[in-house]
Coordinates of C-alpha atoms and ligand atoms in Angstrom, one line a residue:
M1 CA -10.3 58.1 9.3
R2 CA -13.0 59.8 11.4
L3 CA -13.8 63.3 10.1
H4 CA -14.9 66.2 12.2
D5 CA -18.5 65.8 11.1
G6 CA -18.5 62.2 12.5
R7 CA -18.3 60.6 9.1
V8 CA -15.7 57.8 8.6
V9 CA -13.6 57.2 5.5
H10 CA -12.6 53.6 5.3
F11 CA -9.2 52.8 3.7
P12 CA -8.3 52.1 1.0
A13 CA -10.5 54.8 -0.4
V14 CA -11.2 56.2 -3.8
M15 CA -11.2 60.0 -4.2
G16 CA -13.1 61.2 -7.3
V17 CA -11.8 64.3 -9.0
L18 CA -14.3 67.1 -9.8
N19 CA -12.6 69.8 -11.7
V20 CA -14.7 73.0 -12.3
T21 CA -11.9 74.6 -14.4
P22 CA -11.6 75.5 -18.1
D23 CA -8.0 74.2 -18.3
S24 CA -7.5 71.0 -16.3
F25 CA -5.3 68.7 -18.3
S26 CA -7.7 65.8 -18.7
D27 CA -11.2 67.1 -18.2
G28 CA -10.8 70.9 -18.5
G29 CA -14.1 72.6 -19.4
K30 CA -16.2 69.4 -19.2
Y31 CA -17.8 70.3 -15.8
L32 CA -17.6 74.1 -15.9
K33 CA -21.4 74.4 -15.8
P34 CA -22.5 73.8 -12.2
D35 CA -25.3 71.5 -13.2
R36 CA -22.9 69.2 -15.0
A37 CA -20.4 69.3 -12.2
I38 CA -23.1 68.4 -9.6
A39 CA -24.4 65.6 -11.8
H40 CA -20.9 64.3 -12.2
A41 CA -20.3 64.3 -8.4
F42 CA -23.4 62.1 -7.9
E43 CA -22.3 59.8 -10.8
M44 CA -18.9 59.4 -9.2
Q45 CA -20.5 58.6 -5.9
E46 CA -22.6 55.9 -7.6
N47 CA -19.6 54.5 -9.3
G48 CA -17.6 54.0 -6.1
A49 CA -16.0 57.2 -5.0
D50 CA -15.6 57.4 -1.2
I51 CA -14.7 61.1 -1.3
I52 CA -15.3 63.8 -3.9
D53 CA -12.5 66.3 -4.4
L54 CA -13.7 69.6 -5.8
G55 CA -11.2 72.0 -7.4
G56 CA -11.6 75.4 -9.1
E57 CA -8.0 76.0 -10.0
S58 CA -6.0 73.8 -12.3
V59 CA -2.6 72.9 -10.8
R60 CA -1.8 70.5 -13.6
P61 CA 1.7 69.0 -13.6
A62 CA 2.5 70.6 -17.0
G63 CA 2.3 74.1 -15.4
A64 CA -0.7 76.1 -14.5
R65 CA -1.8 79.7 -14.2
E66 CA -2.9 81.2 -10.9
V67 CA -6.6 81.9 -10.6
P68 CA -7.7 85.0 -8.6
V69 CA -9.7 84.1 -5.5
E70 CA -12.9 85.7 -6.7
E71 CA -12.8 83.6 -9.9
E72 CA -12.1 80.4 -7.9
L73 CA -15.0 81.1 -5.6
R74 CA -17.3 81.9 -8.6
R75 CA -16.5 78.4 -10.0
V76 CA -16.8 76.4 -6.8
L77 CA -19.6 78.1 -4.9
P78 CA -22.6 77.0 -7.1
V79 CA -21.3 73.5 -7.0
L80 CA -20.9 73.6 -3.2
R81 CA -24.4 74.9 -2.8
G82 CA -25.8 72.2 -5.1
L83 CA -24.0 69.4 -3.2
E84 CA -24.5 70.6 0.4
G85 CA -26.5 68.1 2.4
R86 CA -27.1 65.9 -0.6
L87 CA -23.9 64.0 -1.0
R88 CA -23.5 60.8 1.0
V89 CA -19.7 60.8 0.8
P90 CA -17.4 63.5 2.3
L91 CA -16.4 66.5 0.1
S92 CA -12.8 67.6 -0.1
I93 CA -11.8 71.0 -1.5
D94 CA -8.7 71.2 -3.7
T95 CA -7.3 74.7 -3.1
R96 CA -4.3 76.5 -1.8
K97 CA -6.4 79.5 -0.7
A98 CA -7.9 79.8 2.8
E99 CA -10.8 81.9 1.6
V100 CA -11.9 79.2 -0.8
A101 CA -11.3 76.5 1.8
R102 CA -13.4 78.5 4.3
A103 CA -16.3 78.8 1.9
A104 CA -16.2 75.0 1.2
L105 CA -16.1 74.1 4.9
E106 CA -19.1 76.4 5.5
H107 CA -20.9 74.3 2.8
G108 CA -20.0 71.0 4.4
A109 CA -16.6 70.1 3.1
A110 CA -14.6 68.0 5.6
I111 CA -11.1 67.8 3.9
I112 CA -8.8 70.5 2.6
N113 CA -6.6 69.2 -0.2
D114 CA -3.7 71.7 -0.4
V115 CA -1.1 71.0 -3.0
T116 CA 1.2 73.4 -1.3
A117 CA 1.0 71.6 2.0
L118 CA -0.2 74.7 3.9
S119 CA 2.7 76.8 2.7
Y120 CA 1.0 79.1 0.2
D121 CA -1.6 80.8 2.4
P122 CA -0.5 81.7 5.9
Q123 CA -4.2 81.4 7.1
M124 CA -4.7 77.9 5.9
A125 CA -3.2 76.0 8.8
R126 CA -5.2 78.1 11.3
L127 CA -8.4 77.5 9.4
A128 CA -7.8 73.8 9.3
A129 CA -7.0 73.7 13.0
A130 CA -10.0 75.8 14.0
S131 CA -12.5 73.9 11.8
G132 CA -11.2 70.4 12.7
S133 CA -11.0 69.5 9.0
A134 CA -8.7 66.8 7.7
V135 CA -5.8 68.0 5.5
V136 CA -4.0 66.5 2.5
L137 CA -0.4 67.7 2.6
M138 CA 1.2 67.3 -0.9
H139 CA 4.9 67.5 -1.9
M140 CA 5.9 69.9 -4.6
R141 CA 8.8 72.3 -5.2
G142 CA 8.2 75.9 -6.4
S143 CA 4.6 76.5 -7.2
P144 CA 2.0 75.1 -9.5
E145 CA 3.1 77.6 -12.1
N146 CA 6.8 76.7 -12.2
H147 CA 7.5 73.4 -10.3
M148 CA 9.0 71.5 -13.3
R149 CA 12.0 73.8 -13.0
F150 CA 12.8 72.1 -9.7
A151 CA 12.7 68.5 -10.7
R152 CA 16.2 67.7 -9.6
Y153 CA 17.0 65.5 -6.6
R154 CA 20.0 63.7 -5.1
D155 CA 17.4 61.1 -3.7
V156 CA 13.8 61.9 -4.5
V157 CA 12.4 59.4 -1.9
I158 CA 14.5 61.0 0.9
A159 CA 13.6 64.5 -0.2
V160 CA 9.8 63.8 -0.4
T161 CA 9.7 61.8 2.8
G162 CA 11.7 64.5 4.7
Y163 CA 9.6 67.3 3.4
L164 CA 6.3 65.6 4.2
A165 CA 7.5 64.7 7.7
A166 CA 8.4 68.4 8.3
R167 CA 5.0 69.6 6.9
A168 CA 3.1 67.2 9.2
K169 CA 5.1 68.5 12.1
Y170 CA 4.2 72.1 11.1
A171 CA 0.5 71.1 10.8
I172 CA 0.5 69.5 14.3
R173 CA 2.2 72.6 15.8
A174 CA -0.6 74.7 14.2
G175 CA -3.2 72.6 16.1
I176 CA -4.2 70.1 13.4
P177 CA -4.6 66.6 15.0
A178 CA -2.2 64.0 13.7
S179 CA -5.2 61.7 13.2
R180 CA -6.5 64.1 10.5
I181 CA -3.4 64.4 8.4
I182 CA -2.9 62.7 5.0
L183 CA 0.4 62.8 3.1
D184 CA 0.8 62.8 -0.7
P185 CA 4.1 62.5 -2.6
G186 CA 2.7 64.8 -5.4
I187 CA 3.1 62.5 -8.4
G188 CA 4.2 64.7 -11.4
F189 CA 4.7 67.8 -9.4
A190 CA 8.4 68.9 -9.7
K191 CA 9.0 65.3 -10.8
T192 CA 10.0 63.7 -14.0
A193 CA 8.4 60.4 -15.0
Q194 CA 11.4 58.6 -13.5
H195 CA 11.0 60.4 -10.2
S196 CA 7.3 59.5 -10.1
L197 CA 8.1 55.8 -10.8
T198 CA 10.8 55.8 -8.1
I199 CA 8.4 57.2 -5.6
L200 CA 5.7 54.8 -6.5
N201 CA 8.2 52.0 -6.1
S202 CA 9.1 53.3 -2.6
L203 CA 5.6 54.0 -1.2
P204 CA 6.3 51.7 1.8
V205 CA 9.1 54.2 2.9
L206 CA 6.6 57.1 2.9
C207 CA 4.1 54.9 4.8
T208 CA 6.6 54.4 7.6
L209 CA 5.8 58.0 8.7
G210 CA 2.6 56.6 10.1
Y211 CA 0.1 58.8 8.2
P212 CA -2.4 57.7 5.5
V213 CA -0.8 58.2 2.1
L214 CA -2.8 59.6 -0.9
V215 CA -1.5 58.9 -4.4
G216 CA -2.7 60.7 -7.6
T217 CA -1.5 59.1 -10.7
S218 CA -4.7 59.4 -12.7
R219 CA -4.2 60.2 -16.4
K220 CA -0.9 61.9 -15.7
S221 CA 1.7 62.2 -18.5
F222 CA 3.9 59.3 -17.3
I223 CA 0.9 57.0 -17.5
R224 CA 0.3 58.1 -21.1
R225 CA 3.9 57.6 -21.9
I226 CA 4.0 54.0 -20.5
A227 CA 0.5 52.7 -21.1
G228 CA -0.3 54.5 -24.3
D229 CA -2.2 57.6 -25.3
S230 CA -5.7 56.3 -26.2
P231 CA -8.4 56.9 -23.7
R232 CA -8.6 53.1 -22.9
E233 CA -4.9 52.8 -22.5
I234 CA -4.8 55.8 -20.2
E235 CA -7.7 54.5 -18.1
F236 CA -6.3 50.9 -17.8
G237 CA -2.8 52.3 -17.1
S238 CA -4.3 54.5 -14.3
A239 CA -6.2 51.6 -12.8
A240 CA -3.1 49.4 -12.8
A241 CA -1.2 52.2 -11.0
D242 CA -4.0 52.5 -8.5
A243 CA -4.0 48.8 -7.7
L244 CA -0.2 48.7 -7.3
A245 CA -0.2 51.9 -5.1
V246 CA -2.8 50.3 -2.8
A247 CA -0.9 47.0 -2.7
A248 CA 2.2 49.1 -1.7
G249 CA 0.3 50.8 1.2
A250 CA -1.6 53.8 -0.3
A251 CA -4.7 54.6 1.7
I252 CA -6.4 56.9 -0.9
V253 CA -6.1 57.0 -4.7
R254 CA -7.2 60.2 -6.4
V255 CA -8.9 59.4 -9.7
H256 CA -10.9 60.6 -12.6
D257 CA -12.8 57.3 -13.1
P258 CA -13.9 56.0 -9.7
G259 CA -15.5 52.9 -11.3
A260 CA -12.3 51.7 -12.8
A261 CA -10.3 52.6 -9.6
R262 CA -12.9 50.8 -7.4
A263 CA -12.4 47.6 -9.3
A264 CA -8.6 47.9 -9.2
V265 CA -8.6 48.7 -5.5
R266 CA -10.8 45.6 -4.8
M267 CA -8.4 43.4 -6.6
A268 CA -5.4 44.8 -4.7
V269 CA -7.2 44.3 -1.4
E270 CA -8.2 40.7 -2.2
M271 CA -4.8 39.7 -3.6
R272 CA -2.7 41.3 -0.9
G273 CA -4.9 40.8 2.2
R274 CA -7.4 43.1 3.8
N275 CA -5.1 44.8 6.2
I276 CA -2.8 46.4 3.6
T277 CA -3.7 49.9 4.9
K278 CA -4.7 51.3 8.2
Ligands
HH2_301 N1 -3.0 66.3 -8.8 C1 -3.7 67.2 -9.4 C2 -4.5 68.1 -8.7 N2 -4.6 68.1 -7.4 N3 -4.0 67.0 -5.3 C3 -3.4 66.0 -4.7 N4 -3.5 65.9 -3.4 N5 -2.6 65.1 -5.4 C4 -2.4 65.1 -6.7 O1 -1.7 64.3 -7.3 C5 -3.1 66.1 -7.4 C6 -3.9 67.1 -6.7 C7 -3.7 67.3 -10.9 O2 -4.7 66.6 -11.5 P1 -6.1 67.2 -12.0 O3 -6.9 67.7 -10.8 O4 -6.7 66.2 -12.8 O5 -5.7 68.4 -12.9 P2 -5.8 69.9 -12.7 O6 -5.0 70.3 -11.6 O7 -5.2 70.4 -14.0 O8 -7.2 70.3 -12.6

């Protein structure tokens, strides 16, 4: 995918998670100090991340609390300033707020990762269109605060695919080029473990929409439940899920450990052929 700043992300790509939050479910508080967050971004780049995804608000699948925009800006701005012009790989901003996304774009971010698929902030679609940034549109029901109340589907694959097709249409109508749209089924968001597994089993269906698909399974509760709860089991389980997601057509995996994911993605590519994603 060619980004508006001319940089190209080759698929399958590894997106490294950089949470500057006190309460993220797996790494909350670890990178709250800007210096530590900046160092971790460079470390993830060295370990094989193709994109760094910076977030200042936890939206963890277990239920999160909304962060005021001033606080979110206070968390991400020092990190944005510290990374601007120094990161080789593109920066993505994980936010549902246009004001935060705008600040990130001004500091060189090229991707807006919006877990509400441009539905939370009416300014978001216009901002993405005007800036030329790429967008990640994720499926969820309700909001990050209450989505688990809505984890009921007649057919989760049809519901997710239909929703994302409609959000992509909305984005295009708002002026975002189709070539800069990425879709994400939102693993763990308004989904039980079984829903997440069903979706992962049906990724080729989502891929038929013709957009790159991003999958974020890293360290989520269904991995812990299946692979085990020790740090090694969680990491191996996440890497296995990344490999299988890429083999099934995912273009981007969003991960906490880019080194492990990079190895897993390489195996998937070599075992299934190099043209498994666009
Ligand atoms: N998952 C999380 C956050 N943002 N964005 C996309 N596009 N897809 C995801 O699956 C996704 C996401 C939750 O993970 P994490 O960032 O580790 O936790 P938290 O939101 O608690 O910071």
